Short mmCIF file of C-alpha atoms and ligand atoms in Angstrom, two decimals:
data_model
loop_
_atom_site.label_atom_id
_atom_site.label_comp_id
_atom_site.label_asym_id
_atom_site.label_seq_id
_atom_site.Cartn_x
_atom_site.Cartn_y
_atom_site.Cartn_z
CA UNK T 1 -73.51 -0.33 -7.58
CA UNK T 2 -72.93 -2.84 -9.82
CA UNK T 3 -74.54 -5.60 -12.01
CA UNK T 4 -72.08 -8.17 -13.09
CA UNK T 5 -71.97 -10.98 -15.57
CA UNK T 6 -70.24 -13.74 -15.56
CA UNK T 7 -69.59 -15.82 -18.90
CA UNK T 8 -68.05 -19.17 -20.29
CA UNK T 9 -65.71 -17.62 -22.99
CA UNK T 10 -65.07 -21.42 -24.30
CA UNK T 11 -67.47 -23.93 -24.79
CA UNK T 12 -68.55 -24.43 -21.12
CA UNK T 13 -66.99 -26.07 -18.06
CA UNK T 14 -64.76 -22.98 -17.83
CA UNK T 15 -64.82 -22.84 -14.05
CA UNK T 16 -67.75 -20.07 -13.87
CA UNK T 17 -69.42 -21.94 -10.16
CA UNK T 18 -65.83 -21.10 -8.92
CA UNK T 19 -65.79 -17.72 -10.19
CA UNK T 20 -69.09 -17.10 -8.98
CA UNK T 21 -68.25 -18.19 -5.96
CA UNK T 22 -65.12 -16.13 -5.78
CA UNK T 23 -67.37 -13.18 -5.12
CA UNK T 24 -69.19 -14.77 -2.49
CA UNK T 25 -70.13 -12.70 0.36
CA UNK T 26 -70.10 -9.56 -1.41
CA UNK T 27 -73.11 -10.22 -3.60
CA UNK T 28 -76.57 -9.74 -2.49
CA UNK T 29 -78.34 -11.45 -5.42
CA UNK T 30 -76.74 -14.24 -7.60
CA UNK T 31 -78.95 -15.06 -10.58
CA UNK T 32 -79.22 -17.43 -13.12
CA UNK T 33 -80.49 -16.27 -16.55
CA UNK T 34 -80.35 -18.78 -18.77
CA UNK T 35 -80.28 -22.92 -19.51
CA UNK T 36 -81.65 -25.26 -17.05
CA UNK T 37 -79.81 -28.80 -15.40
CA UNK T 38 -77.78 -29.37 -18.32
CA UNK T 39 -75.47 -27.29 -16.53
CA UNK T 40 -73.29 -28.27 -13.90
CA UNK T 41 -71.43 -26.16 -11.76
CA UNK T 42 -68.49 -27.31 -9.27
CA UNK T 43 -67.70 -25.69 -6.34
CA UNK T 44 -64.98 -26.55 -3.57
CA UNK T 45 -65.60 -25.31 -0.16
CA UNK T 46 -63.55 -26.09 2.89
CA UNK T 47 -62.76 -29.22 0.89
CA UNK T 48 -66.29 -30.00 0.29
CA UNK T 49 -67.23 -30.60 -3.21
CA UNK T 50 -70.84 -29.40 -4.54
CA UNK T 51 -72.57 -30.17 -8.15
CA UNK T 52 -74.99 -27.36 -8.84
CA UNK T 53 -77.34 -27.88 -11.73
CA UNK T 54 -80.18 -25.74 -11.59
CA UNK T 55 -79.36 -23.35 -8.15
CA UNK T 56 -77.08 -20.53 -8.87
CA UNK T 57 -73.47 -20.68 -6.87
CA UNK T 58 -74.52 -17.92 -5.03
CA UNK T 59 -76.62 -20.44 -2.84
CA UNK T 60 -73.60 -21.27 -0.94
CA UNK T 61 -73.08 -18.10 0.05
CA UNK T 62 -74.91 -17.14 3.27
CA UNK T 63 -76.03 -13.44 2.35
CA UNK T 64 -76.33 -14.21 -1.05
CA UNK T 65 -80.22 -14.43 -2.61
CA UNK T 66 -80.40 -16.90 -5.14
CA UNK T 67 -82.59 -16.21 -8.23
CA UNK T 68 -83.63 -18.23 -11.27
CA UNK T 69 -84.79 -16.30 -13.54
CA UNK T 70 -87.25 -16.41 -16.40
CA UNK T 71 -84.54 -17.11 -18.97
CA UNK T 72 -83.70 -20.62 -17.45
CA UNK T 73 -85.66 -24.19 -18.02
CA UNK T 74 -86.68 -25.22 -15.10
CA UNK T 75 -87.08 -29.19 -14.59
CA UNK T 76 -89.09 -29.48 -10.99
CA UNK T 77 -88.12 -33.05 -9.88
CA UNK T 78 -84.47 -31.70 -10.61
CA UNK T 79 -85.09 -28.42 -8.68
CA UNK T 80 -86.48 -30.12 -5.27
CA UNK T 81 -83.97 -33.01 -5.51
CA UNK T 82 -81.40 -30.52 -5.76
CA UNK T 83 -82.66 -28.44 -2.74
CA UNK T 84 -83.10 -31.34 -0.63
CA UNK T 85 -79.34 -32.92 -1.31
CA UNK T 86 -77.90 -29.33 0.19
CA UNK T 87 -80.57 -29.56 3.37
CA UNK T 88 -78.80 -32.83 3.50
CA UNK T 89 -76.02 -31.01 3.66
CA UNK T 90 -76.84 -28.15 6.13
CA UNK T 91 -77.86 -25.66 3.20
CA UNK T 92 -81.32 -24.08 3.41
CA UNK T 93 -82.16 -23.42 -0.44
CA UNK T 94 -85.72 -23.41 0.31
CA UNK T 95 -85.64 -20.47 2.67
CA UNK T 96 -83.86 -17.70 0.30
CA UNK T 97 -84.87 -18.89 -3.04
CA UNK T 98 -86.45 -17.04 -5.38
CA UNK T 99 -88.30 -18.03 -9.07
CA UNK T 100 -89.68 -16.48 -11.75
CA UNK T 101 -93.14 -16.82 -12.29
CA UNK T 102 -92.44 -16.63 -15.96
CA UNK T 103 -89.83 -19.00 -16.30
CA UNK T 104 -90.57 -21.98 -18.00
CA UNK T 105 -90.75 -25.73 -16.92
CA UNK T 106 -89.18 -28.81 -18.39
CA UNK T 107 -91.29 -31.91 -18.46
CA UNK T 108 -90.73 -35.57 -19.06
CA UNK T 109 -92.11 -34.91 -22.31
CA UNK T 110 -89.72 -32.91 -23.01
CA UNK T 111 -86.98 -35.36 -22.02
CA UNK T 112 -88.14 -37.78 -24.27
CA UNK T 113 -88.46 -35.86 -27.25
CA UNK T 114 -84.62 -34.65 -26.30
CA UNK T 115 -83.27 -38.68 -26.41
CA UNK T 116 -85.59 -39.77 -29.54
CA UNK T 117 -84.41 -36.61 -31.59
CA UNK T 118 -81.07 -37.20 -31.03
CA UNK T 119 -81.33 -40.88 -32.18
CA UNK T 120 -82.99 -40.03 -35.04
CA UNK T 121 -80.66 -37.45 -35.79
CA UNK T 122 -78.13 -40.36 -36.26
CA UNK T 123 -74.82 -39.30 -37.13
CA UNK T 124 -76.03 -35.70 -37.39
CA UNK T 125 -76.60 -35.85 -33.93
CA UNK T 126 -75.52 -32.79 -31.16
CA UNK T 127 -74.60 -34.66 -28.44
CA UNK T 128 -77.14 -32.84 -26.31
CA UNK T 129 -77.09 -33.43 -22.64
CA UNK T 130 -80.66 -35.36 -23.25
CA UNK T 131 -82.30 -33.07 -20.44
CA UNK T 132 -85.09 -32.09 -22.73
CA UNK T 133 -83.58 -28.41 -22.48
CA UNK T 134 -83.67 -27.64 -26.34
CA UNK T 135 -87.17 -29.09 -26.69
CA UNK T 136 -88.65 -26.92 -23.61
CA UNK T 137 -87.10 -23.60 -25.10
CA UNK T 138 -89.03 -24.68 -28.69
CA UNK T 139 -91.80 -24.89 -26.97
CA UNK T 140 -91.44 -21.45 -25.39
CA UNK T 141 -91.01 -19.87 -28.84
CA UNK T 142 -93.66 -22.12 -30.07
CA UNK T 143 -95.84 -20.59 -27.69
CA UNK T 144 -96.84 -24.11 -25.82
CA UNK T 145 -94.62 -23.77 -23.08
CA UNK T 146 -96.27 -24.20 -19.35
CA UNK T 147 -94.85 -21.64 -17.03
CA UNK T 148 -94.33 -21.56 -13.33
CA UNK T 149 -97.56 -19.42 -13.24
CA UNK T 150 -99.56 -22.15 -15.22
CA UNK T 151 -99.14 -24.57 -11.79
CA UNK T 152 -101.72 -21.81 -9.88
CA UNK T 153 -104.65 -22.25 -12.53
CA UNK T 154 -105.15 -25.88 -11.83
CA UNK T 155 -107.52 -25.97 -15.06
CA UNK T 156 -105.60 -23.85 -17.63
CA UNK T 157 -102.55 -26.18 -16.64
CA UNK T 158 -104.58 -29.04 -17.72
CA UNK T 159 -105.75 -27.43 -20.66
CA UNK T 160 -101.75 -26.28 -21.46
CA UNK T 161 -100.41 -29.35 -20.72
CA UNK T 162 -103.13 -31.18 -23.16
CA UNK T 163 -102.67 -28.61 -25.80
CA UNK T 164 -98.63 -29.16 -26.10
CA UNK T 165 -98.74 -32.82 -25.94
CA UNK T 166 -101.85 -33.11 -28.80
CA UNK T 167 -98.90 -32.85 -31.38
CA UNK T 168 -96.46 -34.21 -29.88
CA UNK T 169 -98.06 -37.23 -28.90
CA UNK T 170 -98.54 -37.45 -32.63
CA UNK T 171 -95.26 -37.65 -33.43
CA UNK T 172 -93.79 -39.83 -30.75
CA UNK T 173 -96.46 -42.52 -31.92
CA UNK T 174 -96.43 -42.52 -35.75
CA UNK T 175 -92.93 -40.83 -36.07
CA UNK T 176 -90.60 -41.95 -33.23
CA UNK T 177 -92.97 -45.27 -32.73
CA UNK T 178 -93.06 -44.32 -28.73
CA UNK T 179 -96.01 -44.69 -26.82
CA UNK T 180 -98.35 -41.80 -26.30
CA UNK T 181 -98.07 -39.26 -22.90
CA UNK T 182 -100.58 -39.28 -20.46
CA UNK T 183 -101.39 -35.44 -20.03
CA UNK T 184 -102.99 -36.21 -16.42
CA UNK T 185 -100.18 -38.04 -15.46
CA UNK T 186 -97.56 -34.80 -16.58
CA UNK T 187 -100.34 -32.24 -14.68
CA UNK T 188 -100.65 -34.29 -11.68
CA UNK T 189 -96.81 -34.45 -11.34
CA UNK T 190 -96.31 -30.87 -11.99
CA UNK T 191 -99.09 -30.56 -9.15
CA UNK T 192 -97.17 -32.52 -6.57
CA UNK T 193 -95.03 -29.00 -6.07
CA UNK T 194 -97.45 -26.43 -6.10
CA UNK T 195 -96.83 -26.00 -2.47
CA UNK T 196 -93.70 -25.65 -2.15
CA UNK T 197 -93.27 -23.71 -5.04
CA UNK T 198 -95.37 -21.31 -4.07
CA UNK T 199 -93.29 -19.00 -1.15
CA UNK T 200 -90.72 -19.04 -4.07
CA UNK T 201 -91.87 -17.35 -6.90
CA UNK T 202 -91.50 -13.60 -7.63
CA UNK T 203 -91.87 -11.35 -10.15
CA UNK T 204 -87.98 -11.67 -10.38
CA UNK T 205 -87.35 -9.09 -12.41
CA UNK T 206 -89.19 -6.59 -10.14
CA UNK T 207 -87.54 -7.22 -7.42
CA UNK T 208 -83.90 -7.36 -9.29
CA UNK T 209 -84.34 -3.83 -10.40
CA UNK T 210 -85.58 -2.78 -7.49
CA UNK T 211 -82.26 -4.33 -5.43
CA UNK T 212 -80.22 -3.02 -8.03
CA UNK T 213 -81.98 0.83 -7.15
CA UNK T 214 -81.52 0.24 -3.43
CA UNK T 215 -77.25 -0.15 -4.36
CA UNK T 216 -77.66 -3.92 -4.17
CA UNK T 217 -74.66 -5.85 -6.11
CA UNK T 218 -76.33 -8.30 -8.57
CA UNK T 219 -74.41 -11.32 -10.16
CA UNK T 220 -75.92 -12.94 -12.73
CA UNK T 221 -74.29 -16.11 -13.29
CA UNK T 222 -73.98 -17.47 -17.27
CA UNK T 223 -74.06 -20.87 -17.50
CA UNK T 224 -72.82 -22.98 -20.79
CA UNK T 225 -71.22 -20.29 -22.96
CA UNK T 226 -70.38 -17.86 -25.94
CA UNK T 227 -69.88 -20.61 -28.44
CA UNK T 228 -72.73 -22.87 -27.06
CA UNK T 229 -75.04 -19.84 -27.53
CA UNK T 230 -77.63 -20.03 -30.53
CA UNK T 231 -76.89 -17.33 -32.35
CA UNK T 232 -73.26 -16.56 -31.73
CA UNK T 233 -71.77 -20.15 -31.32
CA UNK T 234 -71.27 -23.07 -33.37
CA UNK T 235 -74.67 -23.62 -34.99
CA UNK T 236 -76.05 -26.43 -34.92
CA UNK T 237 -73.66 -27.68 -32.17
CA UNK T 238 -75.04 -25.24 -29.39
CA UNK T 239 -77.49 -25.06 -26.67
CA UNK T 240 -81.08 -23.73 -27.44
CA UNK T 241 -80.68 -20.63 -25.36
CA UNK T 242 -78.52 -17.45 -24.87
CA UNK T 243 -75.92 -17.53 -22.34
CA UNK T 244 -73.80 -14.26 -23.70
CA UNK T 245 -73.66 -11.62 -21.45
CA UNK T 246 -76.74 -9.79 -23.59
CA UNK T 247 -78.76 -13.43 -22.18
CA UNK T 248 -78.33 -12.08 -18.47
CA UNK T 249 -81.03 -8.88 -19.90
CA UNK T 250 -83.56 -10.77 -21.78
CA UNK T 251 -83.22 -14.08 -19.09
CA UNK T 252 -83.79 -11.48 -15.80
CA UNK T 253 -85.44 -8.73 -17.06
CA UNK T 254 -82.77 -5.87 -16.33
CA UNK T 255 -81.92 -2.91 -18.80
CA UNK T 256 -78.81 -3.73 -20.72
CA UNK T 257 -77.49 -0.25 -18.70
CA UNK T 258 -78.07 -2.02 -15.52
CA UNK T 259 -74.56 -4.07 -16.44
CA UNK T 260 -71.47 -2.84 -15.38
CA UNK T 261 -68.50 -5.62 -15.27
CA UNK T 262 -68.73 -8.61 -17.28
CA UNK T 263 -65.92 -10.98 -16.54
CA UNK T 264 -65.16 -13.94 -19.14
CA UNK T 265 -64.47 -17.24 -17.60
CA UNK T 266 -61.44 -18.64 -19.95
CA UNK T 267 -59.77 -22.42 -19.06
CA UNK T 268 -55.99 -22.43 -19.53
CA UNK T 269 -56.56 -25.11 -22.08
CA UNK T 270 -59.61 -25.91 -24.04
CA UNK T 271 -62.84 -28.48 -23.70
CA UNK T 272 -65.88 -28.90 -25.31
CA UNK T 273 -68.07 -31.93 -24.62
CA UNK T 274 -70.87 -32.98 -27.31
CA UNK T 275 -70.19 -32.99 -30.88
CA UNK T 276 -69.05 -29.67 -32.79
CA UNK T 277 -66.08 -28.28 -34.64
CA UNK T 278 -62.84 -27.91 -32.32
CA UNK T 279 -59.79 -26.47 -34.25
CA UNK T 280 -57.02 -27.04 -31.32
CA UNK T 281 -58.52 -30.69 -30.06
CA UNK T 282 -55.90 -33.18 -29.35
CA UNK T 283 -56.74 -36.87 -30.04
CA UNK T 284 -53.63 -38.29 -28.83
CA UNK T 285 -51.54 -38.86 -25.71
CA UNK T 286 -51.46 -35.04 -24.88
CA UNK T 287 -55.15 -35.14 -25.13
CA UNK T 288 -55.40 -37.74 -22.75
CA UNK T 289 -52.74 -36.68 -20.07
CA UNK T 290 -54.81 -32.91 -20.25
CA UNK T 291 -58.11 -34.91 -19.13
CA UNK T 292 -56.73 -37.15 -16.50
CA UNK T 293 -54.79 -33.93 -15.07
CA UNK T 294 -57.94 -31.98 -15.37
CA UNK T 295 -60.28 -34.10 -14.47
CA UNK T 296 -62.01 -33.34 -17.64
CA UNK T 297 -65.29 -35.44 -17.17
CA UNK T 298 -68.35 -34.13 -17.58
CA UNK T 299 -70.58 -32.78 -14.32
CA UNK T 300 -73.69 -33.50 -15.54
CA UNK T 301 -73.49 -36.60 -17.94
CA UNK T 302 -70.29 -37.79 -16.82
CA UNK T 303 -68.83 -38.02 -20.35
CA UNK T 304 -64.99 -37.29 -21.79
CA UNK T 305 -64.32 -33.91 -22.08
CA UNK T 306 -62.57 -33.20 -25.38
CA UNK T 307 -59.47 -31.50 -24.51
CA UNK T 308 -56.65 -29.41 -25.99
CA UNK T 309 -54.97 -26.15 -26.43
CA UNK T 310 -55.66 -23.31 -25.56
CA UNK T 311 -57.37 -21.36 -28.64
CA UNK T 312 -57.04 -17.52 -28.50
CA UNK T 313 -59.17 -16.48 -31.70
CA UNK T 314 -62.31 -18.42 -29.83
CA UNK T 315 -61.68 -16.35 -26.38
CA UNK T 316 -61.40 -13.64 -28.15
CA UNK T 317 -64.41 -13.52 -30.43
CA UNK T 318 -66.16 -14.16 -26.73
CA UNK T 319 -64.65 -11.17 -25.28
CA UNK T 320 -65.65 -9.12 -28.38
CA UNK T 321 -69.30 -10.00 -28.49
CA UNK T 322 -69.30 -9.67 -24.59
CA UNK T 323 -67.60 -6.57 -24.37
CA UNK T 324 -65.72 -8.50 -21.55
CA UNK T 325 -64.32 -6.41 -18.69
CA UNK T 326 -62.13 -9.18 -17.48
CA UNK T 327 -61.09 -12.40 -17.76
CA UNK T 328 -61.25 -15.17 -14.86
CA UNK T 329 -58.22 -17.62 -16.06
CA UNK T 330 -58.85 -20.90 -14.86
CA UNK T 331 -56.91 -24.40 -14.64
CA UNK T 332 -53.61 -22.90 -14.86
CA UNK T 333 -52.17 -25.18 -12.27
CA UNK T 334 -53.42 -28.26 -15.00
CA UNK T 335 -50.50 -26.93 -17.43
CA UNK T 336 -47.54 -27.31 -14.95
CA UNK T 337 -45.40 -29.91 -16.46
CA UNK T 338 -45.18 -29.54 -20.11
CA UNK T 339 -41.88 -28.37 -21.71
CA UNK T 340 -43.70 -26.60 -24.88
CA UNK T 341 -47.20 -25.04 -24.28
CA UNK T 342 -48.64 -24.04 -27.49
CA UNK T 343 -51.38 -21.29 -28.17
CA UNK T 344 -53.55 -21.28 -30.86
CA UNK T 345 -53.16 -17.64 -32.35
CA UNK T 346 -54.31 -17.71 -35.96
CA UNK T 347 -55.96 -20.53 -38.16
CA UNK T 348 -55.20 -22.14 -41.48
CA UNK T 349 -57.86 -22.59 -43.16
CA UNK T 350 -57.82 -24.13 -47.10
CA UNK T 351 -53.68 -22.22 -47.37
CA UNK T 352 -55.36 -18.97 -45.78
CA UNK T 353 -54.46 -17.42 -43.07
CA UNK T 354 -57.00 -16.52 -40.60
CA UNK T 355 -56.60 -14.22 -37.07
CA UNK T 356 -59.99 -13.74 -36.10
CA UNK T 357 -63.08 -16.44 -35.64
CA UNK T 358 -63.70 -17.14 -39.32
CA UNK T 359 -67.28 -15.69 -40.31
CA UNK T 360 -68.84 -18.94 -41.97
CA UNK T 361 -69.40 -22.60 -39.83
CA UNK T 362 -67.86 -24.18 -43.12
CA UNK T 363 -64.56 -22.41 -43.06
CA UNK T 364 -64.80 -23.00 -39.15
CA UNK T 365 -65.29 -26.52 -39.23
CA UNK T 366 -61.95 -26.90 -41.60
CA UNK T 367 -59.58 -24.60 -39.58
CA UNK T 368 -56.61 -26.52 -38.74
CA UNK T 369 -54.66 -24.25 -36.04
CA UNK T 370 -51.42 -22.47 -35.87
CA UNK T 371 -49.37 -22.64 -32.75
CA UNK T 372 -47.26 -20.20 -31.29
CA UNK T 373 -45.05 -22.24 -28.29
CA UNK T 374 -44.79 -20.64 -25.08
CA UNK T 375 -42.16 -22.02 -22.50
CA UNK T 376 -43.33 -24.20 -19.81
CA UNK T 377 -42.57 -24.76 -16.05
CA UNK T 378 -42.56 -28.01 -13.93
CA UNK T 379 -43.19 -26.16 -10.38
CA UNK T 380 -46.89 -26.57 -8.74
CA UNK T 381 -48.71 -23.55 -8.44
CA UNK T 382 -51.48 -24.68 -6.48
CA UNK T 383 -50.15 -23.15 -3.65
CA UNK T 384 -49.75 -19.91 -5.81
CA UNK T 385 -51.76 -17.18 -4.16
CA UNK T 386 -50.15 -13.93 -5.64
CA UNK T 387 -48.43 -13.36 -9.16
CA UNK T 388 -45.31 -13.03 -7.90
CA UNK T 389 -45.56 -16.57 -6.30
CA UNK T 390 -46.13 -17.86 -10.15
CA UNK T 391 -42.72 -18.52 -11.96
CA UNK T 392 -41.72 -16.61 -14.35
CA UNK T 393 -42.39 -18.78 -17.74
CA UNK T 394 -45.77 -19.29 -15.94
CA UNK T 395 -46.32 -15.31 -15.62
CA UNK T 396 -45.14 -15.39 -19.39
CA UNK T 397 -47.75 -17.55 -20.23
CA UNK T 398 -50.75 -15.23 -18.95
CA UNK T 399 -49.45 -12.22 -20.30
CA UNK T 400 -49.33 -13.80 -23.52
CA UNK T 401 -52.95 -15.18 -23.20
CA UNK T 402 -54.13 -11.25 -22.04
CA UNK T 403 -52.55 -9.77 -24.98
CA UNK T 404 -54.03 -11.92 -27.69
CA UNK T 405 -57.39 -12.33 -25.88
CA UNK T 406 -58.76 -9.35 -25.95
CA UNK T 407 -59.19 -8.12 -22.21
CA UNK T 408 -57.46 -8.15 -18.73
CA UNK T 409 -56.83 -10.87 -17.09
CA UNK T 410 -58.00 -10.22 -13.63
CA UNK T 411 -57.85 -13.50 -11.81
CA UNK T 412 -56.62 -16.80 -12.11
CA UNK T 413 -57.43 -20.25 -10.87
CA UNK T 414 -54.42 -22.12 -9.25
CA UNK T 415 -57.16 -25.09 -8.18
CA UNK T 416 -60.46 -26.01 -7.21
CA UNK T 417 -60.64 -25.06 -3.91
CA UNK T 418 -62.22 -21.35 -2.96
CA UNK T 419 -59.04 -19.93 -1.77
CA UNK T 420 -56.98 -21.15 -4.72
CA UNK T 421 -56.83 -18.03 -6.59
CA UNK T 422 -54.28 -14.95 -7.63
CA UNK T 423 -55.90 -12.04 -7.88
CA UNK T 424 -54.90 -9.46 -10.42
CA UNK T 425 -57.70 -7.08 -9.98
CA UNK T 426 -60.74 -6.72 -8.14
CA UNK T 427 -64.13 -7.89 -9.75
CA UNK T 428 -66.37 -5.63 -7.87
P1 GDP F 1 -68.59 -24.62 -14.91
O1 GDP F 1 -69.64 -25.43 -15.56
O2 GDP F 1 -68.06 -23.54 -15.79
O3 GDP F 1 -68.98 -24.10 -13.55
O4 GDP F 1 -67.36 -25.61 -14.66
P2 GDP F 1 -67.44 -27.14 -14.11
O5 GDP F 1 -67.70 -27.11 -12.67
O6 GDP F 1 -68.31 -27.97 -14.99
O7 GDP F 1 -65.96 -27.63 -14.43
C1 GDP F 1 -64.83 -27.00 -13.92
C2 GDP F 1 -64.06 -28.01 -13.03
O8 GDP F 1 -62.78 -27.48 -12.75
C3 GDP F 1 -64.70 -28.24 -11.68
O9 GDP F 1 -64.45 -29.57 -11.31
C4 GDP F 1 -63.98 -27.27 -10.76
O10 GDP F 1 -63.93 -27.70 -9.40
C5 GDP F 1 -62.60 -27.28 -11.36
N1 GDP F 1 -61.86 -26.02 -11.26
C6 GDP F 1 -62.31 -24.75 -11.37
N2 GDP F 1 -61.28 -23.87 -11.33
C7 GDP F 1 -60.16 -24.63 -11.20
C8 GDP F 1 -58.76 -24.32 -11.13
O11 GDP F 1 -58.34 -23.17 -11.21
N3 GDP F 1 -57.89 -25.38 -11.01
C9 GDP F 1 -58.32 -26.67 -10.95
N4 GDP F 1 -57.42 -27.64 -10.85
N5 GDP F 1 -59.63 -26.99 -11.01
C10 GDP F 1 -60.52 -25.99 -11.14
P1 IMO F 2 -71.98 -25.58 -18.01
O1 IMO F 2 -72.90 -24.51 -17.51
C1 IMO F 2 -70.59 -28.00 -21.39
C2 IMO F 2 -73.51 -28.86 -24.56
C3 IMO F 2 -73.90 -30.30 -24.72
C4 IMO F 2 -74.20 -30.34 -26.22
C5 IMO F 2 -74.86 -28.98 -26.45
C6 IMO F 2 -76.38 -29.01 -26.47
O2 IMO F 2 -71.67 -26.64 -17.01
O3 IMO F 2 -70.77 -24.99 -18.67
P2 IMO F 2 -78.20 -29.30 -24.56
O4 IMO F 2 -78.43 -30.41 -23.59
O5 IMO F 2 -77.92 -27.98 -23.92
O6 IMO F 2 -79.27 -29.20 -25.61
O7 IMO F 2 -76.87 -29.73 -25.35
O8 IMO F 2 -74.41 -28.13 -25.40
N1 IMO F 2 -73.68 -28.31 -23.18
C7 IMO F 2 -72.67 -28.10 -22.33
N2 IMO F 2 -71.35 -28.36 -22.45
N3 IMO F 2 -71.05 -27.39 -20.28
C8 IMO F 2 -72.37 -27.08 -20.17
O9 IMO F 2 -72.87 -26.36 -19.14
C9 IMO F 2 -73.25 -27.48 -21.20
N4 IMO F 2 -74.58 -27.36 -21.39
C10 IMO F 2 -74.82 -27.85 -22.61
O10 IMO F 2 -72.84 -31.17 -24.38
O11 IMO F 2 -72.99 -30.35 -26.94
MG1 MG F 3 -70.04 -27.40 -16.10
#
């Protein structure tokens, strides 16, 4: 039975809560495998809207076992915040969750290195989410990272948590002119959640295997996406982790044969939030009436989206380097209402002519697009809930999209809600 992955084939905010979500009751374990809170995932549920940061989707789903696995950041006072606004709510997270002893932990010391770099950084800056994700993962590779484990030695944690802020204590003093961290202070915080913690965390990847043995159906869930991955996307302007399909292996601990189905999450459109090249961004009117209609504001921070077309050379390098399955077309109903749509299919880039992702940042940075126009349609599809329902210039439109993006297009979002969807093809 299967292992699936789901994947932002954009720049994030694709729509992959609502995707994982889609699959709902038939998943036994819904996993995340990489990032930490600088996600945010949306999910509509009987007209109930919930922000997920650090809990997979999958927690909304009664039979569902949430996992975060060793791949993600994990920032405590975010994780028990989180859990205690959906037992607000009626949802027991605590019950069902599961952690990864290895996974690592974001500190306030990592927060404040995140905000200071980035001012430093000046106009160089990456417009991180200021979450102290990217300084948490270089201290994993740096080998100074605390891990969920750590909390159960009470005396290697304090000897950890010393040992990583020796340095960096240095720097935020005679460098960054902060004041110093007070180690005690960051040990007896991390501490404070030793007990709850504790029912939680599992050898994750142990028991993932051994569900996926039993027939279990595993769904790891990506968060950010292809081009905010380190190595594939738009270094510098990325996230400091690796949420390609390949990520859900490393950031669970499952063979890379274990996958089966990995479905690309694709907006109708394009957004990107943060700083970073963007070939089809629109910084006019159109630009503006895309965000209002989309709601394009960020989860997490709250900031603009940058919006505008949709760009078919950047879903398709995703669906390439994912060996996507299927794509999960979101947003569609956003588009209803233009008379010209226009699809980025090929880029210009110094009087040549480019159809594929161009191999080099510099040449990527000074693409300027070039637009094929599809016809539009003025009906509301929100109510859409089978192809046939979608008119025809709309049912133009994804064909066109499937052709030059380099897999099937499987389902489609007409909305936010759960049960706004056409389904093409099953995902299980
Ligand atoms: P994620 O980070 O990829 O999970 O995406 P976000 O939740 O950050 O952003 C996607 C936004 O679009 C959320 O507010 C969703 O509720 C909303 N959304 C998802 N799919 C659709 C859709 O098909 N149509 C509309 N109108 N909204 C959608
Ligand atoms: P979801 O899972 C959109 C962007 C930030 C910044 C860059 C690095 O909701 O799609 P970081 O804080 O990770 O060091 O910031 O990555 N970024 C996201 N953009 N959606 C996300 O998550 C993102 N997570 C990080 O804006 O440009
Ligand atoms: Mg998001």
């Amino acid at each position: 039975m299967p292992g699936i992955v789901v994947v932002g084939a954009q720049w994030g905010d694709e729509g992959k809560g609502k995707a994982t979500d889609q699959l709902g009751d038939r998943v036994d374990f819904t996993v995340r495998y990489s990032g930490g809170n600088n996600a945010g995932h949306t999910l509509v549920v009987g007209g109930e809207r919930y922000a997920l940061h650090l809990l997979p989707s999958g927690i909304l789903s009664p039979n569902s076992v949430p996992v975060i696995g060793n791949g993600v950041v994990i920032d405590l006072d975010v994780l028990f915040a989180e859990i205690e606004g959906l037992a607000a709510r009626g949802v027991d997270a605590a019950r069902k969750l599961l952690v990864s002893s290895n996974a690592h932990l974001i500190t306030p010391y990592h927060q404040t290195i995140d905000k200071v770099s980035e001012r430093f950084l000046g106009k160089r800056k990456i417009g991180t989410t200021g979450r102290g994700v990217g300084p948490a993962y270089s201290d994993k590779v740096n080998r100074l990272g605390i891990r969920v484990q750590d909390l159960f030695d009470e005396e290697m944690l304090r000897a950890k948590v010393e040992g990583a802020l020796w340095q960096k204590n240095h720097l935020l003093v005679k460098v960054y002119n902060q004041r110093a961290i007070d180690p005690d202070q960051i040990t007896e915080r991390l501490l404070s959640y030793v007990d709850r913690l504790r029912p939680m965390v599992a050898d994750t990847s142990r028991v993932l295997n051994d569900a996926l043995d039993a027939g279990d159906v595993v769904l790891f869930e990506g968060a950010q996406a292809h081009h905010l991955d380190v190595d594939h996307g738009t270094y510098p302007y990325v996230t400091s982790s690796n949420p390609i399909a390949a990520g859900a292996c490393t950031g669970s601990g499952v063979g890379p044969t274990r996958i089966d189905r990995v479905v690309g999450i694709a907006k109708a459109y394009t957004t990107r939030v943060g700083e970073g090249p963007f070939p089809t961004e629109l910084l006019d009117a159109d630009g503006d009436k895309i965000r209002a209609d989309g709601a394009e504001f960020g989860t997490t921070t709250g900031r603009k989206r940058r919006c505008g077309w949709y760009d078919a050379l950047v879903v398709e390098a995703a669906a390439s380097a994912n060996a996507f399955t299927d794509i999960f077309l979101t947003k569609l109903d956003i588009l209803s209402g233009w008379e010209k749509i226009p699809v980025c299919v090929a880029y210009d880039v110094d009087g040549e002519r480019h159809d594929r992702l161009p191999m080099t940042q510099h040449d990527f940075a000074r693409a300027t697009p070039i637009y094929e126009l599809q016809d539009g349609w003025t009906e509301d599809i929100s109510g859409a809930r089978s192809f046939g329902d979608l008119p025809k210039n709309c049912q133009a439109y994804v064909h066109r999209l499937e052709e030059l993006s380099g897999a099937r297009i499987s389902g489609i979002g007409v909305g936010p809600g759960r049960e706004q969807v056409v389904m093409l093809h099953d995902l299980l």
